[in-house]
Amino acid sequence: MHTNPDVMFLPDWRDDNPYQNLLAAGIEPSGLRVDFANYPNSEFPLLTLVRNHPTVRVIHLHWVNPYMRRIFWSGSPLKALIRTWLMALDVLMVRLWGIKVIWTVHNRLSHESPDIKRELTARRWLARVVNQLIFHSTEAQTQVEQLLGLPLLNRSVVIPHGHYIGMYPPDPARTQQLHHQFGLNDDDTVILFFGALRRYKGITQLLQAFSCTDNPKLKLIIAGRPFEDEIVNEIEQAAVQDSRILTYLGFVPTEDVAPLYAIADIAVVPFEKTLTSGSAILALSLGEALILPEEARVIGLPDIQGTLFFSGAEHLLSILDRLSDMDLASMGAINLKAAKQLDWLSIGHKISEIYNIPTQDVR
């Protein structure tokens, strides 16, 4: 925490994801002090924030659904529109103070949006009034421009998502323990789904495709914290019906992350609609081969030779049936090499250039 920050990241979601800490560490060698905050409970949250932190020169928005929450739950369409205008006014008033507002667009829409129409309107207005937008790939940049119906290419830049190399140290003893705990054999081909278990992540499609395979040496581990009872029931029922489906449901401690990937031969991230994926970057960082849907090309991986893309349930089933015959270790090595290109220092330097705070203004 800095008492006199130059840059403020919103919201503060560091507890569930190392992304913001790593990005801040990449920016601070440029001489900028980065701090973190949640959106104040105010009609003008950003204006309230800068009044409380007078040294801030840049507000960097990451996930904006908390910023738009009041719009979602407005009773009438007119009230929602007024609150959308107030949000835009909030940004403009902050900019009038000479403070830049930057928005990294991580998602097309909120994963579980309560009102897509209202959210699209709010995102259009926000995109119009911020200084600049950041995307993690050119594909994401193009898709959001089309979704919002706004010319964004001249008001946005592409800067990749950084890697997670070194964040999760190996533990051979725990790896062996998990290998035994799951009852794995050395000749098994192990697929890992790791992360928060939510409906939008495509778990149903994965379970359905896997249940149609008949290779007894193919194993699927689903590890992570469920956010819906319905998903828990679906996973547990699938595991009862197919003994090759293995579960680690609940919070996964940091020390178990690398061992889980170490017992796997390939990671699967079957999400359906997003612009970036920390889970995919994590798999690359831990040297795993990867299975992704075709839509995931939007995340802009630096090398796709270590990734198997599927288009639909039948294609996914075909890939699963062929996994045991593939050189997954070599694909994982390709992914680790690709991940090393995504270093936080160069990413942080690029973002500090976007902030463009004059040197004499940096303490």
Short mmCIF file of C-alpha atoms in Angstrom, two decimals, residues 34 80 131 332:
data_model
loop_
_atom_site.label_atom_id
_atom_site.label_comp_id
_atom_site.label_asym_id
_atom_site.label_seq_id
_atom_site.Cartn_x
_atom_site.Cartn_y
_atom_site.Cartn_z
CA VAL A 34 0.45 1.73 -7.79
CA ALA A 80 -31.00 2.87 -15.50
CA ASN A 131 -9.04 8.14 -22.17
CA GLY A 332 3.60 -28.46 -23.04
#
